Amino acid sequence: MEAIQSLELYELLIFIAIGLAVLFFGYKIKKIAFFAIWFLLGFNLMLQLMPMVNNAVPQIADDPIYQNLLPIGGGIILGAMGFTIEKLCVAGITFALVMLATIQYFGTDWLVLGIGAVVGVIAGTFAVGMMKPAIIIATAAAGSYALTLTIFAFFSQQIDFAIFYWPILIVIAVIGALFQFSNNKGIV
């Protein structure tokens, strides 16, 4: 959460735009949505890894260009992967969302991460078996995640994260999924 709060306004606006597009039109623009979801995952992953990179290479810590470009580069690399491999993307998105929820809600203890990984693999396998509905649900959840984080970034002083994170995330995801299911009736 600290990483998202440190983003500039333009970066938050990009998160909002991508989150809305993926939330409401994820299935219709699934290739773009996969790129966007994996871009956001790669961007967030690099933001989490930046302190470790900064410690390992002090020149990167001192250069603001690297501080801005490395997260974008991580996002582009994972985004390109997400654009090309559909089934792996659905399984990966499902796994990543389960792991993000596990870390956010239950912590980073090894046993918790192991259980989360097992649940993530099972959920990812199930998602691949039900590809079309899974794409809608996964894109709605990913869009909801991006929007929920930006809501907390903008209103962190007014909204208690511990109380409202899950209700906001679930409500936004359900709205997005219902919208996508209603607009893709002939497809699903």
Short mmCIF file of C-alpha atoms in Angstrom, two decimals:
data_model
loop_
_atom_site.label_atom_id
_atom_site.label_comp_id
_atom_site.label_asym_id
_atom_site.label_seq_id
_atom_site.Cartn_x
_atom_site.Cartn_y
_atom_site.Cartn_z
CA MET A 1 0.00 0.00 0.00
CA GLU A 2 2.90 2.35 0.74
CA ALA A 3 4.21 1.89 -2.80
CA ILE A 4 0.92 2.98 -4.37
CA GLN A 5 0.71 6.03 -2.09
CA SER A 6 4.14 7.16 -3.26
CA LEU A 7 3.03 7.32 -6.91
CA GLU A 8 2.64 10.63 -8.67
CA LEU A 9 -0.80 11.90 -9.68
CA TYR A 10 -0.29 11.01 -13.35
CA GLU A 11 0.67 7.44 -12.38
CA LEU A 12 -2.47 7.12 -10.24
CA LEU A 13 -4.57 8.43 -13.13
CA ILE A 14 -3.01 5.80 -15.42
CA PHE A 15 -3.86 3.14 -12.81
CA ILE A 16 -7.46 4.41 -12.73
CA ALA A 17 -7.80 4.42 -16.53
CA ILE A 18 -6.34 0.93 -16.88
CA GLY A 19 -8.37 -0.33 -13.93
CA LEU A 20 -11.65 0.97 -15.38
CA ALA A 21 -10.94 -0.44 -18.84
CA VAL A 22 -10.03 -3.86 -17.44
CA LEU A 23 -12.91 -3.83 -14.93
CA PHE A 24 -15.67 -3.10 -17.46
CA PHE A 25 -14.29 -4.33 -20.80
CA GLY A 26 -11.81 -7.03 -19.81
CA TYR A 27 -13.31 -9.80 -21.93
CA LYS A 28 -13.86 -7.69 -25.06
CA ILE A 29 -10.34 -6.37 -24.91
CA LYS A 30 -8.81 -9.47 -23.36
CA LYS A 31 -5.45 -9.23 -25.13
CA ILE A 32 -5.11 -5.59 -24.10
CA ALA A 33 -6.53 -6.44 -20.67
CA PHE A 34 -3.96 -9.19 -20.21
CA PHE A 35 -1.23 -6.74 -21.15
CA ALA A 36 -2.66 -4.15 -18.75
CA ILE A 37 -3.07 -6.61 -15.87
CA TRP A 38 0.40 -8.01 -16.29
CA PHE A 39 1.80 -4.51 -16.73
CA LEU A 40 0.24 -3.48 -13.41
CA LEU A 41 1.56 -6.65 -11.74
CA GLY A 42 5.05 -6.07 -13.15
CA PHE A 43 4.97 -2.39 -12.22
CA ASN A 44 3.89 -3.22 -8.64
CA LEU A 45 6.45 -6.02 -8.40
CA MET A 46 9.26 -3.67 -9.44
CA LEU A 47 8.04 -1.05 -6.95
CA GLN A 48 8.29 -3.71 -4.25
CA LEU A 49 11.76 -4.76 -5.45
CA MET A 50 13.15 -1.23 -5.83
CA PRO A 51 14.50 -1.00 -2.25
CA MET A 52 16.45 -4.23 -2.82
CA VAL A 53 17.70 -2.99 -6.22
CA ASN A 54 18.66 0.37 -4.66
CA ASN A 55 20.66 -1.39 -1.94
CA ALA A 56 22.43 -3.63 -4.44
CA VAL A 57 23.24 -0.87 -6.96
CA PRO A 58 23.64 2.54 -5.28
CA GLN A 59 23.93 4.31 -8.65
CA ILE A 60 20.31 3.36 -9.38
CA ALA A 61 19.19 4.77 -6.03
CA ASP A 62 20.77 8.13 -6.89
CA ASP A 63 19.30 8.43 -10.38
CA PRO A 64 15.62 9.46 -10.65
CA ILE A 65 15.46 8.24 -14.25
CA TYR A 66 16.14 4.67 -13.14
CA GLN A 67 13.70 5.06 -10.26
CA ASN A 68 10.94 5.85 -12.77
CA LEU A 69 11.97 3.62 -15.66
CA LEU A 70 12.65 0.33 -13.84
CA PRO A 71 9.04 -0.13 -12.64
CA ILE A 72 7.78 0.76 -16.13
CA GLY A 73 10.27 -1.69 -17.66
CA GLY A 74 9.13 -4.45 -15.29
CA GLY A 75 5.55 -3.71 -16.27
CA ILE A 76 6.33 -3.83 -19.98
CA ILE A 77 8.20 -7.14 -19.68
CA LEU A 78 5.36 -8.86 -17.81
CA GLY A 79 2.79 -7.09 -20.00
CA ALA A 80 4.37 -8.50 -23.16
CA MET A 81 4.24 -11.97 -21.65
CA GLY A 82 0.59 -11.48 -20.72
CA PHE A 83 -0.27 -10.37 -24.23
CA THR A 84 1.02 -13.56 -25.83
CA ILE A 85 0.09 -16.47 -23.58
CA GLU A 86 -3.67 -16.50 -22.84
CA LYS A 87 -4.15 -19.65 -20.77
CA LEU A 88 -1.02 -19.04 -18.77
CA CYS A 89 -2.25 -15.50 -18.21
CA VAL A 90 -5.61 -16.58 -16.85
CA ALA A 91 -3.93 -19.07 -14.53
CA GLY A 92 -1.27 -16.53 -13.60
CA ILE A 93 -3.71 -13.71 -12.97
CA THR A 94 -5.80 -15.97 -10.77
CA PHE A 95 -2.71 -17.18 -8.92
CA ALA A 96 -1.39 -13.62 -8.52
CA LEU A 97 -4.72 -12.33 -7.21
CA VAL A 98 -4.89 -15.17 -4.68
CA MET A 99 -1.32 -14.47 -3.58
CA LEU A 100 -1.95 -10.70 -3.34
CA ALA A 101 -5.01 -11.37 -1.20
CA THR A 102 -3.05 -13.86 0.91
CA ILE A 103 -0.19 -11.42 1.53
CA GLN A 104 -2.48 -8.47 2.12
CA TYR A 105 -4.88 -10.23 4.43
CA PHE A 106 -2.88 -13.02 6.09
CA GLY A 107 0.74 -11.85 5.97
CA THR A 108 3.99 -13.21 4.57
CA ASP A 109 4.77 -16.14 6.84
CA TRP A 110 6.16 -19.08 4.78
CA LEU A 111 3.33 -21.42 5.81
CA VAL A 112 0.72 -18.82 4.85
CA LEU A 113 2.45 -18.21 1.51
CA GLY A 114 2.59 -21.98 0.88
CA ILE A 115 -1.11 -22.41 1.58
CA GLY A 116 -1.86 -19.36 -0.57
CA ALA A 117 0.23 -20.80 -3.40
CA VAL A 118 -1.61 -24.13 -3.25
CA VAL A 119 -4.98 -22.34 -3.28
CA GLY A 120 -3.70 -20.12 -6.12
CA VAL A 121 -2.65 -23.13 -8.24
CA ILE A 122 -6.01 -24.84 -7.66
CA ALA A 123 -7.89 -21.63 -8.47
CA GLY A 124 -5.71 -21.07 -11.57
CA THR A 125 -6.36 -24.60 -12.82
CA PHE A 126 -10.08 -24.16 -12.26
CA ALA A 127 -9.97 -20.79 -14.06
CA VAL A 128 -8.35 -22.32 -17.15
CA GLY A 129 -11.07 -25.00 -17.22
CA MET A 130 -13.73 -22.29 -17.27
CA MET A 131 -11.89 -19.90 -19.57
CA LYS A 132 -14.51 -17.37 -20.66
CA PRO A 133 -16.20 -16.77 -17.30
CA ALA A 134 -12.78 -16.87 -15.64
CA ILE A 135 -11.49 -14.13 -17.94
CA ILE A 136 -14.45 -11.96 -16.98
CA ILE A 137 -14.06 -12.63 -13.27
CA ALA A 138 -10.27 -12.30 -13.31
CA THR A 139 -10.33 -9.05 -15.28
CA ALA A 140 -13.08 -7.65 -13.06
CA ALA A 141 -11.07 -8.59 -9.96
CA ALA A 142 -7.84 -7.14 -11.37
CA GLY A 143 -9.57 -3.91 -12.39
CA SER A 144 -11.19 -3.76 -8.97
CA TYR A 145 -7.81 -4.24 -7.29
CA ALA A 146 -6.27 -1.36 -9.25
CA LEU A 147 -9.22 0.92 -8.49
CA THR A 148 -9.33 -0.05 -4.81
CA LEU A 149 -5.66 0.77 -4.38
CA THR A 150 -6.11 4.16 -6.04
CA ILE A 151 -9.16 4.89 -3.87
CA PHE A 152 -7.04 4.27 -0.78
CA ALA A 153 -4.19 6.32 -2.25
CA PHE A 154 -6.50 9.30 -2.70
CA PHE A 155 -8.53 8.88 0.51
CA SER A 156 -6.09 7.18 2.90
CA GLN A 157 -6.81 9.72 5.64
CA GLN A 158 -10.61 9.34 5.40
CA ILE A 159 -11.00 5.57 4.85
CA ASP A 160 -9.68 2.87 7.18
CA PHE A 161 -7.85 0.32 5.03
CA ALA A 162 -8.31 -2.58 7.48
CA ILE A 163 -12.08 -2.16 7.56
CA PHE A 164 -12.99 -1.13 4.03
CA TYR A 165 -10.43 -2.87 1.77
CA TRP A 166 -12.37 -6.09 1.18
CA PRO A 167 -15.87 -4.55 0.93
CA ILE A 168 -14.69 -1.97 -1.63
CA LEU A 169 -12.71 -4.56 -3.60
CA ILE A 170 -15.60 -7.04 -3.70
CA VAL A 171 -18.30 -4.48 -4.55
CA ILE A 172 -16.28 -3.01 -7.43
CA ALA A 173 -15.39 -6.51 -8.73
CA VAL A 174 -19.03 -7.64 -8.63
CA ILE A 175 -20.17 -4.50 -10.47
CA GLY A 176 -17.50 -5.04 -13.14
CA ALA A 177 -18.25 -8.76 -13.50
CA LEU A 178 -22.01 -8.16 -13.77
CA PHE A 179 -21.42 -5.46 -16.37
CA GLN A 180 -19.17 -7.76 -18.41
CA PHE A 181 -21.52 -10.75 -18.16
CA SER A 182 -24.47 -8.62 -19.28
CA ASN A 183 -22.53 -7.21 -22.24
CA ASN A 184 -21.11 -10.57 -23.35
CA LYS A 185 -24.26 -12.70 -23.24
CA GLY A 186 -23.77 -14.23 -26.68
CA ILE A 187 -20.15 -14.96 -26.05
CA VAL A 188 -20.23 -16.61 -22.64
#
